[in-house]
Each structure stands twice: as C-alpha cells, then as structure tokens.
Coordinates of C-alpha atoms and ligand atoms in Angstrom, one line a residue:
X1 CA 23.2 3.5 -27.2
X2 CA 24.5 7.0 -28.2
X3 CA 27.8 7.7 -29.2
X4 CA 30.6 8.0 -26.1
X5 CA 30.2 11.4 -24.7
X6 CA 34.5 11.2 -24.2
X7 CA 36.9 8.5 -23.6
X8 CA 38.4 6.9 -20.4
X9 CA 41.7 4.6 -20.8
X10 CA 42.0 1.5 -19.1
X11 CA 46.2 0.9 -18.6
X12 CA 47.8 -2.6 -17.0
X13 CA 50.9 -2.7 -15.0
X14 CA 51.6 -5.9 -16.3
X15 CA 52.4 -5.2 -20.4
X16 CA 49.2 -5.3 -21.7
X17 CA 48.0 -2.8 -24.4
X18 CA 45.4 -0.1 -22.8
X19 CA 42.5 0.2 -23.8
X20 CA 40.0 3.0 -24.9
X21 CA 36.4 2.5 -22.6
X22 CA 33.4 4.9 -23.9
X23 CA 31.8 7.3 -21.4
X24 CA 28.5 8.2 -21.6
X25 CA 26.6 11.2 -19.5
X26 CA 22.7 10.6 -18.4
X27 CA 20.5 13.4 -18.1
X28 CA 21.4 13.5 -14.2
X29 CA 23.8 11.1 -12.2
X30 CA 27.1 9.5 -12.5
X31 CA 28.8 8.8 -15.8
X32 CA 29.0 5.3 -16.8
X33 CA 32.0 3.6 -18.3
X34 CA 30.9 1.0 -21.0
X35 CA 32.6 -1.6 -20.5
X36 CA 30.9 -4.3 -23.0
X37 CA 34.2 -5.0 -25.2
X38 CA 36.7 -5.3 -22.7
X39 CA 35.7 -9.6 -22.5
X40 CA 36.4 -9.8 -26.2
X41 CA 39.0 -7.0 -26.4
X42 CA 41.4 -8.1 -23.3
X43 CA 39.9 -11.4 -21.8
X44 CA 39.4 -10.0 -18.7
X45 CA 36.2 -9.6 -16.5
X46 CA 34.9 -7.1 -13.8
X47 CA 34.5 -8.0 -10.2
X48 CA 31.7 -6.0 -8.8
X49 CA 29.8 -8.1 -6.1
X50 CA 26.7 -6.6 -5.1
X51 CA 26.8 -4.4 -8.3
X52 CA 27.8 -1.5 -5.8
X53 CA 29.4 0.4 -9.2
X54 CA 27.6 -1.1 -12.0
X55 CA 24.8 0.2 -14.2
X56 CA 23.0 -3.1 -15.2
X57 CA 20.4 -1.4 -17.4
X58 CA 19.7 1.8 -18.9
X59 CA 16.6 3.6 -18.0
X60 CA 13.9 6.6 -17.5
X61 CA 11.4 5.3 -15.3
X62 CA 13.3 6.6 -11.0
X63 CA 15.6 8.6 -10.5
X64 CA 17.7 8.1 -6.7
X65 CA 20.3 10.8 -5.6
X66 CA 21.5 9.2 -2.3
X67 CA 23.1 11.9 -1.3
X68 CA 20.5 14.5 -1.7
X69 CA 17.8 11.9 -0.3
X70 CA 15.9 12.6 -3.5
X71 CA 13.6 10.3 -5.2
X72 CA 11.9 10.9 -9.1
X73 CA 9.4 9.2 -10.9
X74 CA 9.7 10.2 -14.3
X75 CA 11.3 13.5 -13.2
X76 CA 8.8 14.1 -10.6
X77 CA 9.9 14.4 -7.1
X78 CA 8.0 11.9 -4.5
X79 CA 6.7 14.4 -2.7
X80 CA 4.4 16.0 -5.0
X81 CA 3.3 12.6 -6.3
X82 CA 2.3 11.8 -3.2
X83 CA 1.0 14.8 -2.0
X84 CA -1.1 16.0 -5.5
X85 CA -1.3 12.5 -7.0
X86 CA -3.2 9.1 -6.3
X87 CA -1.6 5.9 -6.6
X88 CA -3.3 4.9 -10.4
X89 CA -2.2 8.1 -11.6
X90 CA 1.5 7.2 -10.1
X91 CA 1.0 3.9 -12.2
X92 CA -0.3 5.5 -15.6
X93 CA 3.1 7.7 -15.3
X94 CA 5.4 4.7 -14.4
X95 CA 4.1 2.5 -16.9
X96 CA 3.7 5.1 -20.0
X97 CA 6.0 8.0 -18.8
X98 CA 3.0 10.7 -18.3
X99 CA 0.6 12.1 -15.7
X100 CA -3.2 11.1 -16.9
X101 CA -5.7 14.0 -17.6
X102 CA -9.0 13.6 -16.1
X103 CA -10.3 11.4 -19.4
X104 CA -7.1 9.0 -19.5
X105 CA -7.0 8.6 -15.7
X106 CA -10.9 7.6 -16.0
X107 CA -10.3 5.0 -19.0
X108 CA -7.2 4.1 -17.3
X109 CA -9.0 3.6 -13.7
X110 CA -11.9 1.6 -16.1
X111 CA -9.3 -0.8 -17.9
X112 CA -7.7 -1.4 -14.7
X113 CA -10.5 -1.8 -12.2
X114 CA -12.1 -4.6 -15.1
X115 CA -9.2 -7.2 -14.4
X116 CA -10.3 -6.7 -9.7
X117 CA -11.3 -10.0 -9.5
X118 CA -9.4 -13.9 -10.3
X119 CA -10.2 -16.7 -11.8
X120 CA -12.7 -18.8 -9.1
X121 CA -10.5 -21.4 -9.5
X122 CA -7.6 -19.7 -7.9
X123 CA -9.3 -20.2 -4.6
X124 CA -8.7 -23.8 -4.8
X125 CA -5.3 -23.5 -5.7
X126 CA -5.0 -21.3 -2.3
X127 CA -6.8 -24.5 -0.4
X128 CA -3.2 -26.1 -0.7
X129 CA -2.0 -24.2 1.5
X130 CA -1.5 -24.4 5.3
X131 CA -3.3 -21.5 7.5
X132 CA -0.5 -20.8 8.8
X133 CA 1.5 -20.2 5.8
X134 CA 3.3 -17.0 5.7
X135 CA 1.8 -14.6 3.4
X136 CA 4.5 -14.5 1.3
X137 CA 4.9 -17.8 0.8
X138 CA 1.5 -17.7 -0.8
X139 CA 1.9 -14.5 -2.8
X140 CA 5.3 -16.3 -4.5
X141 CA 3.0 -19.0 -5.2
X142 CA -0.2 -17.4 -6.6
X143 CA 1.6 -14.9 -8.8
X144 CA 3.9 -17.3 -10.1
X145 CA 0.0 -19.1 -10.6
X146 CA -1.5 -15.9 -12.6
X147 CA 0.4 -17.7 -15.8
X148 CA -1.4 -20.7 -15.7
X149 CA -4.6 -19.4 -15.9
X150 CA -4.3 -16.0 -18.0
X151 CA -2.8 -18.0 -21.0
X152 CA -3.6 -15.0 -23.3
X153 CA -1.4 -12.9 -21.7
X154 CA 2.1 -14.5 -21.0
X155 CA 4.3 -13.7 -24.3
X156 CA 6.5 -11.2 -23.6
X157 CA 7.3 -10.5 -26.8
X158 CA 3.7 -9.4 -27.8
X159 CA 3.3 -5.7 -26.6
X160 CA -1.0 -6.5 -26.7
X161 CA 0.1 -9.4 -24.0
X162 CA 2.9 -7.0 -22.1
X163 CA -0.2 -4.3 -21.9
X164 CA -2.9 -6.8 -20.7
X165 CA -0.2 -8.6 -18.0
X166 CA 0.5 -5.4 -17.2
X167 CA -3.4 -4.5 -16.3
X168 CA -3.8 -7.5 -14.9
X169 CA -1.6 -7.9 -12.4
X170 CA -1.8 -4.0 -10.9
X171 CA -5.7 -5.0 -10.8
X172 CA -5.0 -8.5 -9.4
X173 CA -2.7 -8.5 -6.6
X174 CA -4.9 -6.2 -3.5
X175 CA -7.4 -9.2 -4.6
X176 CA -4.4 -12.0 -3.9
X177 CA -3.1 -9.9 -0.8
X178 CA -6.7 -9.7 0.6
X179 CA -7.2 -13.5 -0.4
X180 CA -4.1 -14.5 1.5
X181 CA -5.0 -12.1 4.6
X182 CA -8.8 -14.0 4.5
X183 CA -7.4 -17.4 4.1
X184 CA -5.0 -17.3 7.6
X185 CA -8.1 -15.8 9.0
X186 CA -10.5 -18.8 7.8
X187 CA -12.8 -15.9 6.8
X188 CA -14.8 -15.9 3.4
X189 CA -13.2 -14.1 0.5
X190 CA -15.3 -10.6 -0.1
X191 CA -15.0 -9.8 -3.7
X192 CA -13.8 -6.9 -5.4
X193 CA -15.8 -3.8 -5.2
X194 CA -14.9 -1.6 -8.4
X195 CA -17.2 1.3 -7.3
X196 CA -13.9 2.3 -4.5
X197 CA -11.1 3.5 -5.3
X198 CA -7.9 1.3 -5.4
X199 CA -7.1 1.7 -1.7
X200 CA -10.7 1.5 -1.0
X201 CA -11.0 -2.0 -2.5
X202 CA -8.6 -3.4 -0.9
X203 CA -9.8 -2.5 2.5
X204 CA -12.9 -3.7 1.5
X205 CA -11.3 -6.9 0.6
X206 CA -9.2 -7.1 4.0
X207 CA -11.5 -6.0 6.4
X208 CA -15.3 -6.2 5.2
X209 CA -17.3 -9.5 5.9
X210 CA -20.3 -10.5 4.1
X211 CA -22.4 -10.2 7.8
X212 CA -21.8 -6.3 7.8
X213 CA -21.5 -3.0 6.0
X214 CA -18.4 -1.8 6.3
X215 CA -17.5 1.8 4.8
X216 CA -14.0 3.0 4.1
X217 CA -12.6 5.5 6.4
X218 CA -10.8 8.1 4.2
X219 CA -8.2 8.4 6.3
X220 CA -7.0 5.5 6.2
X221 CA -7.7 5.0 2.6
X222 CA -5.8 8.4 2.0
X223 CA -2.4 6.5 3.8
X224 CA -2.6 3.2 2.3
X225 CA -3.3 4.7 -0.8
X226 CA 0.4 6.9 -0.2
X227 CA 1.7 3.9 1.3
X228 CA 1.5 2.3 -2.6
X229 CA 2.7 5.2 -4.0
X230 CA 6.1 5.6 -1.9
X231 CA 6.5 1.8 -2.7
X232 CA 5.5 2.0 -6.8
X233 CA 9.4 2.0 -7.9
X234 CA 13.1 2.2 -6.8
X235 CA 15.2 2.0 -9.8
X236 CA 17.6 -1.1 -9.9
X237 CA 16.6 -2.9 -6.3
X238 CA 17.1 -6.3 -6.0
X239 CA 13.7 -7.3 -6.6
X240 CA 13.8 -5.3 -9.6
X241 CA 16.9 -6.5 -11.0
X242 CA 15.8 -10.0 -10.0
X243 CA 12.4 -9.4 -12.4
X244 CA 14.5 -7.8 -14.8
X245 CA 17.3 -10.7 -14.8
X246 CA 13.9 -13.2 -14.9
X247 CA 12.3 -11.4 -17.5
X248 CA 15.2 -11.4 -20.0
X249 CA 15.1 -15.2 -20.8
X250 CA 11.7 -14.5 -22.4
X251 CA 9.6 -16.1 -19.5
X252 CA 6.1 -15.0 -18.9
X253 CA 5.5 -11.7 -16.8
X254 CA 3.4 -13.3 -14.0
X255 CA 6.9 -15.7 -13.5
X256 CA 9.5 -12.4 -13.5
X257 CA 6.9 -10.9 -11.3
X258 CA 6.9 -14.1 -8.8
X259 CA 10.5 -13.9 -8.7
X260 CA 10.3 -10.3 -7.8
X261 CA 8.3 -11.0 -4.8
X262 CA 10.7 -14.0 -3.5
X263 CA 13.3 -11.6 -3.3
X264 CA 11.3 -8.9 -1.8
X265 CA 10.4 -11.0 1.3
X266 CA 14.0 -10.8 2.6
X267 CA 14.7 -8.9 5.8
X268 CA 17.3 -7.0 4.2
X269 CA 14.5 -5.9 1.2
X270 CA 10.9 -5.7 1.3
X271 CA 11.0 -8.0 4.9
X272 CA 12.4 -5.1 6.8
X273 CA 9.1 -3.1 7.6
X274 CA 8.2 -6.7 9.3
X275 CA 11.4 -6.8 10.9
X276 CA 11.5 -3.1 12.3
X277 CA 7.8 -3.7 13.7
X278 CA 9.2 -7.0 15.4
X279 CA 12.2 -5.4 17.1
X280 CA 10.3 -2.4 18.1
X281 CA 8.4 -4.8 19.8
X282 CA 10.3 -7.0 21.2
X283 CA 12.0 -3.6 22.9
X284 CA 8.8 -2.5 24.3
X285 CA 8.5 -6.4 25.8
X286 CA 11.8 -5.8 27.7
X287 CA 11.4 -2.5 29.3
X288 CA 10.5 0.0 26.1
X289 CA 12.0 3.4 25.8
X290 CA 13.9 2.9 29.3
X291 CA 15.8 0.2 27.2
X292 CA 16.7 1.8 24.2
X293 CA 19.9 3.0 25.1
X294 CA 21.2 -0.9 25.9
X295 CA 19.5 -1.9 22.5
X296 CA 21.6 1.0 20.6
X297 CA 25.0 -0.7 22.5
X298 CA 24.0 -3.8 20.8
X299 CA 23.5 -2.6 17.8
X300 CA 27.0 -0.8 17.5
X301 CA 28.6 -3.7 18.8
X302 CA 29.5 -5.9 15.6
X303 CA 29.7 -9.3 17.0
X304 CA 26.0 -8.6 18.4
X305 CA 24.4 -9.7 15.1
X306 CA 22.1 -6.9 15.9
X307 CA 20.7 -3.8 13.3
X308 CA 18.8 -1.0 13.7
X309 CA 16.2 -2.6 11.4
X310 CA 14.6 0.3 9.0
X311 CA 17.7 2.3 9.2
X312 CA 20.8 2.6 6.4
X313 CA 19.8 1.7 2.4
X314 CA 22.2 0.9 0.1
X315 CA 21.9 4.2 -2.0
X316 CA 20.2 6.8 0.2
X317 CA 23.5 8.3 2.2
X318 CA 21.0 11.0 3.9
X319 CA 17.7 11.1 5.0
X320 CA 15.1 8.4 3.1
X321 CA 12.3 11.5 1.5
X322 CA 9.5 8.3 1.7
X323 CA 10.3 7.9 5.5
X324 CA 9.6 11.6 6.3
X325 CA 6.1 11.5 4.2
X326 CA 5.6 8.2 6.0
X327 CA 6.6 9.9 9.4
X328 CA 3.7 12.4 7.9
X329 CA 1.1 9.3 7.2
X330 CA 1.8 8.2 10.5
X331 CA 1.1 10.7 12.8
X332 CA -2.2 11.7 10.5
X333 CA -3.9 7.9 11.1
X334 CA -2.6 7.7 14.7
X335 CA -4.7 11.3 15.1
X336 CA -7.6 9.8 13.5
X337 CA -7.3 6.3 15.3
X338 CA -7.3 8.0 18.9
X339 CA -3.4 6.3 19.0
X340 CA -1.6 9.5 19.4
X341 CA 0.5 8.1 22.0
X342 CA 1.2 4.9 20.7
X343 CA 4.0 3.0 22.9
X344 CA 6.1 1.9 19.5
X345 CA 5.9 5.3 17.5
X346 CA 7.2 7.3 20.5
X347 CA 9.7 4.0 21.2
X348 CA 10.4 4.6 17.1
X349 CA 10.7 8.3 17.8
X350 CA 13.1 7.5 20.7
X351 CA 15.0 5.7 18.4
X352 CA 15.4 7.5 15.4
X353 CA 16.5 10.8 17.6
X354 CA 19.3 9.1 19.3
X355 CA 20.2 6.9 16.0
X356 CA 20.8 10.7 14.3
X357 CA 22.9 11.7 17.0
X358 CA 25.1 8.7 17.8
X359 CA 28.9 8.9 16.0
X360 CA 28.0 5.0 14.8
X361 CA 25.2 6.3 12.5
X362 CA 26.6 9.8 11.5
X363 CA 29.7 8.7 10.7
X364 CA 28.1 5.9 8.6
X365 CA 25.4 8.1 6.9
X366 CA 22.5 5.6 8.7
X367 CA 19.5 7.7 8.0
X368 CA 15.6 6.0 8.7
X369 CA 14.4 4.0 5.5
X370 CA 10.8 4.2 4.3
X371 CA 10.2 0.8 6.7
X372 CA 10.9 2.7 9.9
X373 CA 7.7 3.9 9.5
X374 CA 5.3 1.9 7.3
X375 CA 5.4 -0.7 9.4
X376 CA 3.6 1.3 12.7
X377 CA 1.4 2.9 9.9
X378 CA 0.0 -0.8 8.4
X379 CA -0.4 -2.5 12.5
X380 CA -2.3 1.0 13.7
X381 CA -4.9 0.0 10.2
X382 CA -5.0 -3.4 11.4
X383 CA -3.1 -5.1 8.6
X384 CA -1.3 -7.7 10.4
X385 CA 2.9 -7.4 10.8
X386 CA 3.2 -10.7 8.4
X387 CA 0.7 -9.3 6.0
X388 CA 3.6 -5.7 5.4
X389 CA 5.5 -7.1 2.7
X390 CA 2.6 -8.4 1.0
X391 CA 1.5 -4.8 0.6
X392 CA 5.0 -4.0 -0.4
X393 CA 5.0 -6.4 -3.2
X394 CA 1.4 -5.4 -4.3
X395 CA 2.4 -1.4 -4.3
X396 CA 5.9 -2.4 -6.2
X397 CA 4.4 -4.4 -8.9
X398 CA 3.6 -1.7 -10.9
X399 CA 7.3 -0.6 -10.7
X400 CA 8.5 -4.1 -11.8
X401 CA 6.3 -4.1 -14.8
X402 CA 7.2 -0.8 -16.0
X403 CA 10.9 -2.0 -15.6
X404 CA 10.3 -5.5 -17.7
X405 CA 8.5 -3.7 -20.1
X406 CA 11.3 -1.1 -20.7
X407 CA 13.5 -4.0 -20.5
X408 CA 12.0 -5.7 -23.2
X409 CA 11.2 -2.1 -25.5
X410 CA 15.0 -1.9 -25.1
X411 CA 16.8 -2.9 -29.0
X412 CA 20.0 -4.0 -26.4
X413 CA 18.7 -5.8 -24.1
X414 CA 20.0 -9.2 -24.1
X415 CA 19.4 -12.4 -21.3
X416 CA 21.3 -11.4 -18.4
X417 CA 24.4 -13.8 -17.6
X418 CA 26.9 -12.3 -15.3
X419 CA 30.5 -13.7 -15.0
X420 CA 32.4 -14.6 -12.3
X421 CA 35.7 -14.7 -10.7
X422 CA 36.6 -19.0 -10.4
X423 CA 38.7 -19.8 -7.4
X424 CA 37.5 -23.0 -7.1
X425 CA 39.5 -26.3 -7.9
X426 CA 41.2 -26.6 -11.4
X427 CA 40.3 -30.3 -13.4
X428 CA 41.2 -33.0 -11.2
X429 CA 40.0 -36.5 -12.2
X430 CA 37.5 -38.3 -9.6
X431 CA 38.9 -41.1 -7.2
X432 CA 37.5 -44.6 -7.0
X433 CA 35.5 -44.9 -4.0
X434 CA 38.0 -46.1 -1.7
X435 CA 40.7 -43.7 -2.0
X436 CA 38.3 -40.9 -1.0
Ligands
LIG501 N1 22.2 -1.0 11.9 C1 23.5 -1.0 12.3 N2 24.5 -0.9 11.5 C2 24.3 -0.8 10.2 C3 22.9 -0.8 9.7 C4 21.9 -0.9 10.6 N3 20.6 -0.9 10.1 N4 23.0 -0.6 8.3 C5 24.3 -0.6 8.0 N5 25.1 -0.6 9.1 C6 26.5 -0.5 9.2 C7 27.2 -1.8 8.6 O1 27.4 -2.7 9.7 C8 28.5 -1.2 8.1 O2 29.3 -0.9 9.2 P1 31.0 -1.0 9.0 O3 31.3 0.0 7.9 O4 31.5 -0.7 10.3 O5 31.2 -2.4 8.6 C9 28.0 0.2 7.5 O6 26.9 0.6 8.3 C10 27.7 0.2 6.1 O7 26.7 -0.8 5.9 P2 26.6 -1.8 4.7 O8 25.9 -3.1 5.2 O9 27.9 -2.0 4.0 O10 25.6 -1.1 3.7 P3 24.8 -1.8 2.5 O11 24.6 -0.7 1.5 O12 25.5 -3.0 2.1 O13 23.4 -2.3 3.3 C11 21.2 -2.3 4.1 C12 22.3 -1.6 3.2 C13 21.1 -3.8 3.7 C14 19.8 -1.7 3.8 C15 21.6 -2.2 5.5 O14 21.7 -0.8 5.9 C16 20.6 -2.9 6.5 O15 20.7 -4.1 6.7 N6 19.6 -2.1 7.1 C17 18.6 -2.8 7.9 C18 17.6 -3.5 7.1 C19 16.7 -2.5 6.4 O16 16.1 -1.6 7.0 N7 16.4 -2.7 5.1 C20 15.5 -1.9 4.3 C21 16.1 -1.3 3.1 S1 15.0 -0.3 2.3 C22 14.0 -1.3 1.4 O17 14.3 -2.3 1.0 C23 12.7 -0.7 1.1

C-alpha cells in the first residue's frame, strides 16, 4: 500500500486517546480510511454489516460510479466494450489488463478454445443427478468437480496453474451449462465445436442435436455474445467477494469458483433475471398490463413481501448502463424473432415507465437492473427461465478469476476473517439434564 495521502482522526467520548487513521485516494472514487491498526491500537472493531462502507480489497480490474450509472472495465466504459468488442477480447482485458491485437486475440481465442470440451467422465458424474435438478444445483456441483479431475491445475500459488485454471474454466463452463441444459432435456450431449465463435459454441451445444444441422443465427449469437460481456465483472459483488473470501485460504480455483456460483443463484444476485421473468409472468397470468397498476400497490406496500424484481442494486443509485444495452439487445432479437410485440416486453415496458415515475422508486433511486431485461432476451432465444443464471455464472467467471488471481498477485492479501459484534450469552456452565 502507498503512503497515506492525509490523515483522518478517530476521537472517543468516553476518555480514550484518538487515534490517527491513514487516508488513501484511488485513481477515481471515494477515499478510503485504513483502518487495519485500530484492533491492535484501541481493541475495538468496526460494525459494517453488508460491507455497505467498506473496501474489502484493493483493485484495477471494474470500476462502478452508482451515481453516474457508469460501469469500467479496466478504464473502459461498457458501452464501447460491448458495442466494438467481443466477449474473448472482454476476457483477455479482464484477466491481463489489455485489449488483444488481432495476433494475441487469435492465440488467445486458440489457448482458450483448446480446453471446449471435459473430461468424458464428467458425464457420469452428471448421471447422479435427478432430471429435474435445478441447473444450478448441478453447476455448484460440477465446477466444484473441475478439481478433481484437472489435478495439474489446482495450486493457487503456482501462476502456470492460476493461468491454465484460468483457461480452463472460461473454455469449460458454456460446455457444463450446455451439459446441464441437455441433461433435464434427456437429449445427447453435442460436443464442442471450436470452429464458432464462443457464443456460437454454445448454441451449438444448447440447441444442435446430432439428427440435424443446425447453423447459428448471428443475431442471436451477436446478443448472447453481449449478454457475456455485460455479465464478465462487477467489482466487489457478493459472488465475487464470496470467491475472493474462498480463494484466500489457498483452496483450489475450481472450489472459489463453485462457491461463487452458490452465491450467484440467489434471487437477490444472479437469481433475479429468473425471478423478474417469473413475476412478469405470473402478471401476464392474472390479467397482464391491465394489472400492473395493482401489482405496483403491492409492491409499495411493505408488509406485501412483494419487489419489483430487476429493479434497485446496491450501488447503481441511477439508471443500470447494462440494462439500457440490454433494453438495446432486446428489441434487436425480438425484430429478428418476428416477437416484436411480445406480451412480457411491453408488460416490462409498462412496468419500467410507471416504476420511473412513481414517488416509491424516485424517491428511492430504484432504477431497472441489467436482469429486467436479460431475462426476456434469453426466453425469446429459447434458453429456458431456470437455465438464466447458469449463463450468468458462465459469463461472470471470467470476472471471478481475474479477481482471485489479483487477489492472490496481491503482497497484502491475507485469508479473509471478519469480526463480529458478540451479543450472545457470556460463560455460563451447562446444567445436568434435569434442571433444563
Ligand atoms: N422493489 C421494491 N422496493 C425496493 C426494491 C424493489 N426491487 N429494491 C429496493 N427497494 C426498497 C427497499 O424496500 C428499501 O425501502 P425503505 O427504504 O423504505 O426500507 C429501499 O428501496 C432501499 O432498498 P435496500 O433493500 O436497502 O437496498 P439494498 O442495496 O440493500 O438492496 C437489492 C439492493 C438487493 C438489489 C434490492 O434492490 C432488490 O432486492 N432488488 C430486487 C432484486 C434484483 O433485481 N436483484 C438484482 C441485483 S443486480 C444483480 O445481481 C445482477
């Protein structure tokens, strides 16, 4: 860490001797008060659940100004990644911190598109499972498997193993999405076709059969391929943290990456593009857009339970940038699908104009997340609404490694063990059984 740009005090009403906190300045973004002596200097903790004002981590991979509804990728802002860049290129620049020219995208495209396929016996690992499993039930468990069968790539110490996990699983997980999606569908596996592009695989490996050609529409290959970029990173997520926290006790990366995806899945993460396309429909079920106006009552009532799912984020205090290039994506494959007036994206439209005009979500800076949209965008391709956050989790990866790998670059990074405030009961001596 560089030396303290200046000097906060920390002072206590109660008599005890202040203390002098470095500051230090990023290159963009709020100043962060280091606050690593204050255990050994005053005995005292912080008490920040839901890290809503700490910086766990430093790092140069995403930048996020909420306020702005800007998002960076090394410095470069999402909408000319996604517009001038495909989503290998977004990966080169996440993982090694530049854009490829034409040679290192092609070797990178080569080293990449090598590790397509899995080990054969990882479809008899995938036998274990029900049909019916969710998808990302399976994914936790097959990426979580990747370690027990690439055993020349799981020390995370060794940069050769970090580059090679790192190849592997980018390469690897369309082929485990695409295995899962065949599996619930009792259809064969189709094997990975390196000759496509990224995208263009893994439609092959989701909708091609081995009875049929099947060609890759590029329109559709064009949206799922920006559907992986908007996903590739987020900064300091949950699921990244969670790989991050994982990652710092020195397990494997397959493992940090498995625990990455178990946290994606929830509804209030990665799950919410599943959840948005469920409540749009079960709005359409009861009446569609002529009901929106008594589903936006329950929503603002707080003892409903009910949110606007794909609405509000954490950080993004204005407008999401990925939901207005997904809002982009969507109308362009509706167009090109003959859906143009799809019941749920004008139900969705409905929703988001009133949402941006209601008090509830003004005053509360509730702007549409990247979900709102990606989930109509992935059901119009055909990818099925428990299959989204499996594509979530396979466009993400990328980000995670990148952020592990940092992680573990980084001279100060030590195993993450937070603290915690203890209100429970002080020593009390257990009772004999009958005097309990
Ligand atoms: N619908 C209705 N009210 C909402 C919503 C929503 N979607 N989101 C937030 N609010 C309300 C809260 O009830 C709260 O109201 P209050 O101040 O009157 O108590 C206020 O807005 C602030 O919300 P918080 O929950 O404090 O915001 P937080 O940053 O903790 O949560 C979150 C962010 C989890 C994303 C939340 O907005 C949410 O649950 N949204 C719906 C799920 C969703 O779309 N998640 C996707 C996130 S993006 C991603 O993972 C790719």
């Amino acid at each position: 860490m560089k030396l303290a740009d200046y000097k906060a005090t920390l002072s206590f009403s109660n008599g005890k001797p202040s203390m002098e906190l470095p500051v230090y300045q990023g290159s963009v973004g709020p100043d962060v008060v280091d606050i690593r002596k204050l255990y050994g200097q005053t005995g005292m903790f912080t008490y920040d659940p839901g890290f809503l004002s700490t910086a766990s981590c430093q790092s140069t991979i995403t930048y996020i100004d909420g306020d702005k509804g800007e998002l960076l990728y090394r410095g470069y802002p999402i909408e000319q990644l996604a517009t001038n860049c495909d989503f290998l290129e977004t990966c080169h620049l996440l993982l090694y911190g530049n854009l490829p020219n034409a040679s290192a995208k092609a070797d990178f495209t080569k080293r990449v598109t090598r590790h397509t396929m899995v080990n054969e016996q990882m479809q008899f690992f995938m036998r274990g499972f029900r049909r019916d499993a969710h998808p990302m039930a399976i994914m936790t468990g097959l990426v979580g498997a990747l370690s027990a069968f690439y055993h020349d790539s799981t020390d995370i110490n060794n940069p050769e193993h970090r580059e090679v996990a790192a190849l592997r699983l980018i390469a690897k997980m369309p082929t485990l999405v695409a295995m899962a999606y065949k599996y619930s569908m009792g259809q064969p596996y189709m094997y990975p076709r390196n000759d496509l592009s990224y995208a263009g695989n893994f439609m092959h490996m989701m909708f091609a059969t081995p009875c049929e050609d099947y060609s890759v529409n590029p329109v559709i290959e064009r949206a799922l391929d920006r559907i992986f970029i908007l996903h590739a990173d987020h900064e300091q997520n949950a699921s990244t943290s969670t790989v991050r926290l994982c990652g710092s006790s020195g397990t494997n990366p397959f493992a940090a990456i498995a625990a990455g995806v178990a946290c994606l899945w929830g509804p209030a993460h990665g799950g919410a593009n599943e959840a948005c396309l469920n409540m749009l429909e079960e709005i359409q079920a009861s009446g569609g857009i002529a009901k929106v106006g008594h589903f936006m009552e329950q929503v603002k009532d707080k003892n409903s339970g009910v949110k606007l799912m794909g609405f509000g984020h954490r950080v993004y205090k204005n407008y999401d940038p990925r939901a207005k290039l997904m809002q982009e994506t969507c109308r362009e494959v509706l167009t090109e699908l003959g859906l143009e007036n799809d019941p749920l994206f004008k139900l969705s439209m409905a929703l988001e104009k009133i949402a941006l005009e209601d008090d509830y979500f003004v005053s509360r800076k509730l702007y549409p997340n990247v979900d709102f949209y990606s989930g109509i965008v992935q059901r119009a391709i055909g990818i099925p609404v428990n299959m989204f956050t499996g594509v979530f989790a396979l466009a993400r990866t990328v980000g995670w490694i990148a952020q592990l790998n940092e992680m573990i670059s980084d001279p100060e990074y030590k195993i993450g063990r937070p603290r915690q405030l203890f209100s429970g009961s002080v020593t009390r001596s257990v009772p004999p059984m009958a005097q309990r």
